[in-house]
mmCIF file with all atom_site columns, C-alpha atoms in Angstrom:
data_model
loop_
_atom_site.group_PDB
_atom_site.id
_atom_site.type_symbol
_atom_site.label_atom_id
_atom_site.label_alt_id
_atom_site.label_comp_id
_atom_site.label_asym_id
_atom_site.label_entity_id
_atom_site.label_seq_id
_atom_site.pdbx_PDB_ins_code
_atom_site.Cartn_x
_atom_site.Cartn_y
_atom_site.Cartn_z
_atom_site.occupancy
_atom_site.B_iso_or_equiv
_atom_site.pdbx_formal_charge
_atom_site.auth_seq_id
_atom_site.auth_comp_id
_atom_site.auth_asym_id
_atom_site.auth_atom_id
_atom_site.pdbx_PDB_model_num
ATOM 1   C CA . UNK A 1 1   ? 137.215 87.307  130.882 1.00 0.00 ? 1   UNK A CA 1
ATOM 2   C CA . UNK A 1 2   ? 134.414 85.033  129.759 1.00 0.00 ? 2   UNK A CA 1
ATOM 3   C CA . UNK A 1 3   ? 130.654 86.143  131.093 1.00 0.00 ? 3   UNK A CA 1
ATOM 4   C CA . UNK A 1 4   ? 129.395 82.373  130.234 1.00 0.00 ? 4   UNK A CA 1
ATOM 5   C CA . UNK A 1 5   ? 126.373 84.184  128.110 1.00 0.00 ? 5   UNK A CA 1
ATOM 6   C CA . UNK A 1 6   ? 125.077 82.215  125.365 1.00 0.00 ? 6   UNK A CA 1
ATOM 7   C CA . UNK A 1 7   ? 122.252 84.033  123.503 1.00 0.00 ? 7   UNK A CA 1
ATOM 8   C CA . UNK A 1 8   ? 120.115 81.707  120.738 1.00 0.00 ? 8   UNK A CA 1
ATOM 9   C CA . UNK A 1 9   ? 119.293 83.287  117.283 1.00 0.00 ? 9   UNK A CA 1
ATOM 10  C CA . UNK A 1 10  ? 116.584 81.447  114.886 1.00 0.00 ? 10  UNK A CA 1
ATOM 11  C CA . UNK A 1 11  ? 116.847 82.633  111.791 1.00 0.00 ? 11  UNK A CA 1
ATOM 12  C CA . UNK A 1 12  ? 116.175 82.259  107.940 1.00 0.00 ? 12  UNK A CA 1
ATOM 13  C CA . UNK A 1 13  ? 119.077 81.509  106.154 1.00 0.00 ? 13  UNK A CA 1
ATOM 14  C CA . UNK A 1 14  ? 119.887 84.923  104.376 1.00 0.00 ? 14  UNK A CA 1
ATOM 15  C CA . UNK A 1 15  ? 123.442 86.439  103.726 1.00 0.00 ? 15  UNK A CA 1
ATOM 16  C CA . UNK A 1 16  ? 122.177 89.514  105.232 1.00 0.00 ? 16  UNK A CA 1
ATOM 17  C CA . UNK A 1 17  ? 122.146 87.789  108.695 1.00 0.00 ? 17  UNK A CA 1
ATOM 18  C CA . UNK A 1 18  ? 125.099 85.232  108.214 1.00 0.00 ? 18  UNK A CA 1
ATOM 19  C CA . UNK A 1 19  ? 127.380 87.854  107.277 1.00 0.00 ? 19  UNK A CA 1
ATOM 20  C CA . UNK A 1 20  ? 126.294 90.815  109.920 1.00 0.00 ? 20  UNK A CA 1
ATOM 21  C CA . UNK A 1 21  ? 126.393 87.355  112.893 1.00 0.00 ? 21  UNK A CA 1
ATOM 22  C CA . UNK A 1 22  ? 129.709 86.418  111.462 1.00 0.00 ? 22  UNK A CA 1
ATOM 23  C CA . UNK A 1 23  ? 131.475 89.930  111.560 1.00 0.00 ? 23  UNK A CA 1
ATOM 24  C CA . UNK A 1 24  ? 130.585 89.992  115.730 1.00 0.00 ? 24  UNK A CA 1
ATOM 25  C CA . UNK A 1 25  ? 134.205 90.383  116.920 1.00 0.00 ? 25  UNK A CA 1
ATOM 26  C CA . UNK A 1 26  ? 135.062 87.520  120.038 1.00 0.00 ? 26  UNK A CA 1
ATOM 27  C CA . UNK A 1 27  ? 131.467 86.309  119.362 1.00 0.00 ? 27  UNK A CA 1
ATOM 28  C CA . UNK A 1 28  ? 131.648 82.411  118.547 1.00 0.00 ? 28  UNK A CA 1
ATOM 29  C CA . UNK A 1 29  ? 129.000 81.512  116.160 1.00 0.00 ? 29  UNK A CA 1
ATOM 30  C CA . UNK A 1 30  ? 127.641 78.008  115.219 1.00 0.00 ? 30  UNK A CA 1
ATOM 31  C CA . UNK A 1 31  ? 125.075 77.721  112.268 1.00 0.00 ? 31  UNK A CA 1
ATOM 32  C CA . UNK A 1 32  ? 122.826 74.679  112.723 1.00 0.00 ? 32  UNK A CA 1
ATOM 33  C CA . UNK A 1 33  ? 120.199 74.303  109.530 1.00 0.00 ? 33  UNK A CA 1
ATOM 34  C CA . UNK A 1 34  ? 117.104 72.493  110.492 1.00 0.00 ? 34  UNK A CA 1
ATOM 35  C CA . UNK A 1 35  ? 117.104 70.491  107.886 1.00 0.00 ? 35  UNK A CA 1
ATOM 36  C CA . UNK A 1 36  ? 120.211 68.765  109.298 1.00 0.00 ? 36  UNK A CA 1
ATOM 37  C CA . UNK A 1 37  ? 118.471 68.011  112.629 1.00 0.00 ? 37  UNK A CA 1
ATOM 38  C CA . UNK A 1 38  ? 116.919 64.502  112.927 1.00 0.00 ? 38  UNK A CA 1
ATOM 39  C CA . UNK A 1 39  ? 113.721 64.361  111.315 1.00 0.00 ? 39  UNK A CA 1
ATOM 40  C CA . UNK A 1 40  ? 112.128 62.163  114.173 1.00 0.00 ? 40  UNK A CA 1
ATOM 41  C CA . UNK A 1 41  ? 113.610 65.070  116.761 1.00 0.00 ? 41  UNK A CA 1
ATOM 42  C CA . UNK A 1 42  ? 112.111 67.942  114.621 1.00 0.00 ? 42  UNK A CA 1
ATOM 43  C CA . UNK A 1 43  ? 108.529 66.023  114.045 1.00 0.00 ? 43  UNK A CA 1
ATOM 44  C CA . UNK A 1 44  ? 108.308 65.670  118.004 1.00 0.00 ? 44  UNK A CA 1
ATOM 45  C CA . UNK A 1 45  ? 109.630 69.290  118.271 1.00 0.00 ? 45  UNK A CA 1
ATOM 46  C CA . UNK A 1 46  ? 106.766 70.720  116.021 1.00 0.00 ? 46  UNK A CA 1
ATOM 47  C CA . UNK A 1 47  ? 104.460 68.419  117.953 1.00 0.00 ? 47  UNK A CA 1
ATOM 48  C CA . UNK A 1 48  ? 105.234 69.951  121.383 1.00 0.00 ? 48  UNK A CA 1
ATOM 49  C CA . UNK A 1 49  ? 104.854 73.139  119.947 1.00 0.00 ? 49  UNK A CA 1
ATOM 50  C CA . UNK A 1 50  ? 101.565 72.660  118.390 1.00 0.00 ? 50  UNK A CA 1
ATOM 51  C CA . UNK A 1 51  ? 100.037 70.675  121.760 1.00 0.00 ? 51  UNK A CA 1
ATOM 52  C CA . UNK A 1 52  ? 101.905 73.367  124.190 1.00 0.00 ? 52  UNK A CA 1
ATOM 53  C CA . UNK A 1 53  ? 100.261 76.219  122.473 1.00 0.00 ? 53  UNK A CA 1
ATOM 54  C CA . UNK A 1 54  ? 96.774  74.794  121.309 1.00 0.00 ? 54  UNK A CA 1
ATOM 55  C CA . UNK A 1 55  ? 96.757  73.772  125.462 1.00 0.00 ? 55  UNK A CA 1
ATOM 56  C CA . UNK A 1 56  ? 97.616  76.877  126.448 1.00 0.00 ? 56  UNK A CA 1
ATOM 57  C CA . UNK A 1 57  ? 94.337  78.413  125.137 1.00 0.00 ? 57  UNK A CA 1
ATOM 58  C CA . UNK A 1 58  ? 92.837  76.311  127.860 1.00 0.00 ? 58  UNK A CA 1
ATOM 59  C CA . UNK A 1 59  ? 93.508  78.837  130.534 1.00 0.00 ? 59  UNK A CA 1
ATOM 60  C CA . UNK A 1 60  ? 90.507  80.735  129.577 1.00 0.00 ? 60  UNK A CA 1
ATOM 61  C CA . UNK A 1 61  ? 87.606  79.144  131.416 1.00 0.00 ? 61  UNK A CA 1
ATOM 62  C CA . UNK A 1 62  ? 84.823  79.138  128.272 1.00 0.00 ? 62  UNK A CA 1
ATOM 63  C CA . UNK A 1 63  ? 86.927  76.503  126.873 1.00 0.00 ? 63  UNK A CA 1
ATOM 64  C CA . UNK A 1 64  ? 86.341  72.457  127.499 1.00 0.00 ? 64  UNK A CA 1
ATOM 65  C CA . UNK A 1 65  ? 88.860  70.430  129.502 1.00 0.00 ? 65  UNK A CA 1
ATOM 66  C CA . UNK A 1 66  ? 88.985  67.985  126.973 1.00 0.00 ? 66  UNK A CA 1
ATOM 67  C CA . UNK A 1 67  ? 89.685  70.797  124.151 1.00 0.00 ? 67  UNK A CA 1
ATOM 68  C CA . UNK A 1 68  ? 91.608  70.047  121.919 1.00 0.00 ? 68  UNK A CA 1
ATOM 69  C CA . UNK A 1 69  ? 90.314  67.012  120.827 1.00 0.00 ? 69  UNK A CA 1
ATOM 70  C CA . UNK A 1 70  ? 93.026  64.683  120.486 1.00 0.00 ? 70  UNK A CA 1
ATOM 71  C CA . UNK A 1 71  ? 92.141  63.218  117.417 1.00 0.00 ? 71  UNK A CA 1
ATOM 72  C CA . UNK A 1 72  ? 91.940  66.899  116.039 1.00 0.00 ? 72  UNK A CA 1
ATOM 73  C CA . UNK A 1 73  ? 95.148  67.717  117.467 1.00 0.00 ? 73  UNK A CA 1
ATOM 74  C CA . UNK A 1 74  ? 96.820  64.465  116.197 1.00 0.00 ? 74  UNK A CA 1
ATOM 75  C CA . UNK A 1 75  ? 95.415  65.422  112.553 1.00 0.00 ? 75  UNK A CA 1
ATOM 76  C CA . UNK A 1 76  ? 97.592  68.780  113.247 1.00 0.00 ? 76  UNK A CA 1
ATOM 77  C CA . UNK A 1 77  ? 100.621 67.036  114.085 1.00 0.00 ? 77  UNK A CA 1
ATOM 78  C CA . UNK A 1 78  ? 100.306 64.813  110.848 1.00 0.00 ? 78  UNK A CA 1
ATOM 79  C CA . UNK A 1 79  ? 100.014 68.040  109.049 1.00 0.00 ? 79  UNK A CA 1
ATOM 80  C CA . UNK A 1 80  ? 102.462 69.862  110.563 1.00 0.00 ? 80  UNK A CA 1
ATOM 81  C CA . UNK A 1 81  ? 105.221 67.280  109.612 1.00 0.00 ? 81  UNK A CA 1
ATOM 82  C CA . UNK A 1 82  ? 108.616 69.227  109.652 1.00 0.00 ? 82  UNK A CA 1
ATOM 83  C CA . UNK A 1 83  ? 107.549 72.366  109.039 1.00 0.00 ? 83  UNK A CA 1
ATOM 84  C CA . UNK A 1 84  ? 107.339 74.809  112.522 1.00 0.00 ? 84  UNK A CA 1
ATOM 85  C CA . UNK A 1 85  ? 105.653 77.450  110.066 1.00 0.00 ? 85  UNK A CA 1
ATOM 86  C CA . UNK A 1 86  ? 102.749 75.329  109.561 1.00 0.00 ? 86  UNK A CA 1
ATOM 87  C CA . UNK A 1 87  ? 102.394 74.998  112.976 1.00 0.00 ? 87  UNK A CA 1
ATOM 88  C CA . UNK A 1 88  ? 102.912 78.286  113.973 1.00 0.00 ? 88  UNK A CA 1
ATOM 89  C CA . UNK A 1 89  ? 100.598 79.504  110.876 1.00 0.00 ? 89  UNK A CA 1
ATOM 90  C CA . UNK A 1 90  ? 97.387  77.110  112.563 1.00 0.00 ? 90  UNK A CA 1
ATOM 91  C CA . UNK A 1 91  ? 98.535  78.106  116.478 1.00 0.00 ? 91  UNK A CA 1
ATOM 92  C CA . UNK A 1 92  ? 98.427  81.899  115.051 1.00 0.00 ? 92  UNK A CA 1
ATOM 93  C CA . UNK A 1 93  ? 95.016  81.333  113.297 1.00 0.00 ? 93  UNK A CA 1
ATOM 94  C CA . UNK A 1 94  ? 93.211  79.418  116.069 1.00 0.00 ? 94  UNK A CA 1
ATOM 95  C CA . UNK A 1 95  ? 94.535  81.534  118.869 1.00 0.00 ? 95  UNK A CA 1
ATOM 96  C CA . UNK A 1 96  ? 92.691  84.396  116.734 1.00 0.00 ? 96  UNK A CA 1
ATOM 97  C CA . UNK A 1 97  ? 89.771  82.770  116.108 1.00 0.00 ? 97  UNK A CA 1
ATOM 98  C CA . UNK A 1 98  ? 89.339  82.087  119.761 1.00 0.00 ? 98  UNK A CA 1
ATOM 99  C CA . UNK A 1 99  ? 89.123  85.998  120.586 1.00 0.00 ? 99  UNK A CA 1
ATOM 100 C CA . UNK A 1 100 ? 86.980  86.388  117.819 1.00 0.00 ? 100 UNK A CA 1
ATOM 101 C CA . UNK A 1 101 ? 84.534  83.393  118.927 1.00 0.00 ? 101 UNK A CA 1
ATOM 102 C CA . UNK A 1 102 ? 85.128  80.952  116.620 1.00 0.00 ? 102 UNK A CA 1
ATOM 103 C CA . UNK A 1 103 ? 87.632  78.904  118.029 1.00 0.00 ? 103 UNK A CA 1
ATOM 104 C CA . UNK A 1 104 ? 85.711  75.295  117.093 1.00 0.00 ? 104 UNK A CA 1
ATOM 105 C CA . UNK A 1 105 ? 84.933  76.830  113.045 1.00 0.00 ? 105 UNK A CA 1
ATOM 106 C CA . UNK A 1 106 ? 88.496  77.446  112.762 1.00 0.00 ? 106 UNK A CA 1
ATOM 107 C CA . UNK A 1 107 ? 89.801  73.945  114.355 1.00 0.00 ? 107 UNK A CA 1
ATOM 108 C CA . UNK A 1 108 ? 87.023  72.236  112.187 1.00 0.00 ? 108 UNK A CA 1
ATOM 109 C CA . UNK A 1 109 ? 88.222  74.564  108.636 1.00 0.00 ? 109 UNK A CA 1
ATOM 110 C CA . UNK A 1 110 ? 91.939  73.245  109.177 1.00 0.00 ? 110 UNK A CA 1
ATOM 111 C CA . UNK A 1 111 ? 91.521  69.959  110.285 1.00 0.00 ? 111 UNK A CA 1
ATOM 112 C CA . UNK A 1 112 ? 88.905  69.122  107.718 1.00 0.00 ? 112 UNK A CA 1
ATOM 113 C CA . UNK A 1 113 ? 90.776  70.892  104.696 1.00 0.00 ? 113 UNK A CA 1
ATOM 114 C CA . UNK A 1 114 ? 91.684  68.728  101.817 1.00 0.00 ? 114 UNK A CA 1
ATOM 115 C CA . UNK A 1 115 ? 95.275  68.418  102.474 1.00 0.00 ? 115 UNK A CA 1
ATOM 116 C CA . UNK A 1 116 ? 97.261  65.840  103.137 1.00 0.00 ? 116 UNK A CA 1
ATOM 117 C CA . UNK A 1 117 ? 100.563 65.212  105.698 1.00 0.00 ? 117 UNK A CA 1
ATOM 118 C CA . UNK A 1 118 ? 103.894 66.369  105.076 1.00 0.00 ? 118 UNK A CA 1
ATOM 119 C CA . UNK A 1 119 ? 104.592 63.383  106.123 1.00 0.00 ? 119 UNK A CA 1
ATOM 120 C CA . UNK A 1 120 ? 102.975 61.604  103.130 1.00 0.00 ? 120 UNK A CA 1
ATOM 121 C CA . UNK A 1 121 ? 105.211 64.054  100.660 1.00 0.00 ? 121 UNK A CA 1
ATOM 122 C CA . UNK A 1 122 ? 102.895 66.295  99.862  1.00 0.00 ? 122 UNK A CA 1
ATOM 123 C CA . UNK A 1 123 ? 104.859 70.046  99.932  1.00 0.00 ? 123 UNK A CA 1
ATOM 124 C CA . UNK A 1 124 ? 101.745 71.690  98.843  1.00 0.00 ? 124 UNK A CA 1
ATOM 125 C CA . UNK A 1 125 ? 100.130 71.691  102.496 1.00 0.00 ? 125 UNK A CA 1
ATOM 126 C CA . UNK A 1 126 ? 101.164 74.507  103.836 1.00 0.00 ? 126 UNK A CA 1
ATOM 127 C CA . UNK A 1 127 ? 99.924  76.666  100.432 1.00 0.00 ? 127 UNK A CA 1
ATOM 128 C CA . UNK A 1 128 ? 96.540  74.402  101.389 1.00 0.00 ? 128 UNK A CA 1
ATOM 129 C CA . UNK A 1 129 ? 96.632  76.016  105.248 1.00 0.00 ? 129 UNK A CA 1
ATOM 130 C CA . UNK A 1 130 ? 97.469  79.322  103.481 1.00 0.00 ? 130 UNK A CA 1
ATOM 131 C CA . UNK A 1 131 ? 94.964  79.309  100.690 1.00 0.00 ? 131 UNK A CA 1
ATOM 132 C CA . UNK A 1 132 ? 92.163  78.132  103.431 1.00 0.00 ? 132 UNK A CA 1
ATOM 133 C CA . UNK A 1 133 ? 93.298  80.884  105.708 1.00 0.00 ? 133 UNK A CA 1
ATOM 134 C CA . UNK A 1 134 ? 93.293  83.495  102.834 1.00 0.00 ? 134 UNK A CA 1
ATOM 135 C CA . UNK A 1 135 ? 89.692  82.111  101.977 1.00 0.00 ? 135 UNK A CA 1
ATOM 136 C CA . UNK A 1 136 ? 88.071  82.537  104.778 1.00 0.00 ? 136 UNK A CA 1
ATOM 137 C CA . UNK A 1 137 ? 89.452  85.863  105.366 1.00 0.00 ? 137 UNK A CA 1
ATOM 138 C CA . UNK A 1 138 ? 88.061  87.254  102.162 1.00 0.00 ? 138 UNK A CA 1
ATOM 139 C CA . UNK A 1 139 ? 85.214  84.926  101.487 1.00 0.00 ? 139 UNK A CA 1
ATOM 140 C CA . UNK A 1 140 ? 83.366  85.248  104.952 1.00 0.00 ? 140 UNK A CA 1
ATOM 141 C CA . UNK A 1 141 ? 80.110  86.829  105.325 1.00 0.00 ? 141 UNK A CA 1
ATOM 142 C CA . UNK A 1 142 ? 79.304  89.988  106.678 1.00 0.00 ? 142 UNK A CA 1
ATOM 143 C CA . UNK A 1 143 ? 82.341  91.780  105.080 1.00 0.00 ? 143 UNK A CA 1
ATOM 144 C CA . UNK A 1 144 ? 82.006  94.460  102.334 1.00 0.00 ? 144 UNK A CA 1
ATOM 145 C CA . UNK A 1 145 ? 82.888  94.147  99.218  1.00 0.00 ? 145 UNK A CA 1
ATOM 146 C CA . UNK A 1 146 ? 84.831  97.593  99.420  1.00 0.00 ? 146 UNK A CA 1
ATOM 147 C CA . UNK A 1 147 ? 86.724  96.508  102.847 1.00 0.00 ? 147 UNK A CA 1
ATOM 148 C CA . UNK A 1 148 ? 87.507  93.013  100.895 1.00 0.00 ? 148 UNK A CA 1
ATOM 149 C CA . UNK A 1 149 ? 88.492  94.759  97.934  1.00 0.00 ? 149 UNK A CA 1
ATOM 150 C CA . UNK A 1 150 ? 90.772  97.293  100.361 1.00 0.00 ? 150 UNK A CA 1
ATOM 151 C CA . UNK A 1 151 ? 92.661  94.055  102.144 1.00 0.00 ? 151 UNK A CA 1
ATOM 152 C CA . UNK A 1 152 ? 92.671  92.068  98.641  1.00 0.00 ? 152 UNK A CA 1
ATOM 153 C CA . UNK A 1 153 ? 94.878  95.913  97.476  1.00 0.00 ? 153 UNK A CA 1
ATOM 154 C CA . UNK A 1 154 ? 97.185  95.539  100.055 1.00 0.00 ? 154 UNK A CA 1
ATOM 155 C CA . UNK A 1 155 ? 98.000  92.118  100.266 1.00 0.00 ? 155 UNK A CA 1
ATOM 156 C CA . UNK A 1 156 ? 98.894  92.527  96.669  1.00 0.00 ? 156 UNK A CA 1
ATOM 157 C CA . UNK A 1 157 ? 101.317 95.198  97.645  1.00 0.00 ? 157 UNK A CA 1
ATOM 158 C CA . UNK A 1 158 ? 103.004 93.422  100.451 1.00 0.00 ? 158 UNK A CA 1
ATOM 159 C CA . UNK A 1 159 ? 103.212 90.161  97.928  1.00 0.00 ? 159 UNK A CA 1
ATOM 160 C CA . UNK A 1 160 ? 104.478 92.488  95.096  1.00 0.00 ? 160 UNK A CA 1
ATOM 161 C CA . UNK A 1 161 ? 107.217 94.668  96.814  1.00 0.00 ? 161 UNK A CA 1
ATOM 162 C CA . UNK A 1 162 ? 110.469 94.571  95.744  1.00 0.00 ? 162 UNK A CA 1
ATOM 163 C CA . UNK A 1 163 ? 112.171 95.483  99.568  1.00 0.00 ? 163 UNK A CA 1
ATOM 164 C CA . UNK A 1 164 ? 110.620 94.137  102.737 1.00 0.00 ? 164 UNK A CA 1
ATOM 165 C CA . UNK A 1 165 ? 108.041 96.457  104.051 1.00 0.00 ? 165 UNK A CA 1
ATOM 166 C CA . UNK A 1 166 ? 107.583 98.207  107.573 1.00 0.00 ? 166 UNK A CA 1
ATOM 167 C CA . UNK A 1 167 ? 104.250 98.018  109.410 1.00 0.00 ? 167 UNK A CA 1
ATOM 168 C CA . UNK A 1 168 ? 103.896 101.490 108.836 1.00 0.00 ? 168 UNK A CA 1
#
């Protein structure tokens, strides 16, 4: 008897998960690799994903109507190119910097870095978006040297580790 249940797995593309997905007994499983998708499909994918989110922030009531600006938002897009974790990285670091009260700094930091589009070839942007991100998080003022010294350890460690870590 067939239930009809489809369940959707995203994924990066290690063994580990290919083999434990493909060892599901009766389970029928179909590998699609982004990269094989349209690029025209996954550009206006990663733009829906950037404009849904970066709107959603909207719901709180301290922010403009006309927030994001759309040439600020178009400059995202542009950036974004194919890549979902560039998008995801500047959603994640905007929807931060909102709760922390700097939600037009951190629009203004990304949108006015140095990088180019992927669109224009250059696969260094999102190591731009990181590098900015990274920056500002141990560059800004107010911090201690001995808390910036503390995150600087442990990012080192997480880099640096042979197996993937646990939050704990």
């Amino acid at each position: 008897m067939s239930l009809g249940l489809k369940i959707f797995v995203t994924s990066r593309p290690e063994t580990y998960n290919s083999v434990n997905m493909s060892s599901l007994n009766r389970v029928v499983v179909r590998t699609v690799h982004l990269h094989d998708v349209d690029e025209a499909t996954v550009a206006s994918d990663v733009g829906l994903y950037l404009r849904g989110n970066l709107e959603s922030l909207r719901k709180d009531r301290s922010i403009s109507e006309t927030w994001p600006h759309p040439d600020d938002l178009e400059t995202l897009v542009q950036r974004a190119g194919l890549l979902f974790i560039y998008a995801s990285t500047s959603c994640r670091y905007i929807g931060e910097a909102h709760k922390n009260k700097f939600l037009d700094e951190a629009v203004t930091t990304i949108v006015g870095s140095a990088s180019g589009s992927m669109e224009d070839g250059d696969e260094k942007v999102i190591d731009e978006l990181y590098s900015t991100i990274l920056d500002l998080a141990f560059n800004k003022s107010g911090v201690s040297q001995k808390f910036t010294r503390r995150r600087q350890l442990i990012l080192e460690t997480v880099i640096c580790a042979m197996e993937p870590m646990t939050l704990d």
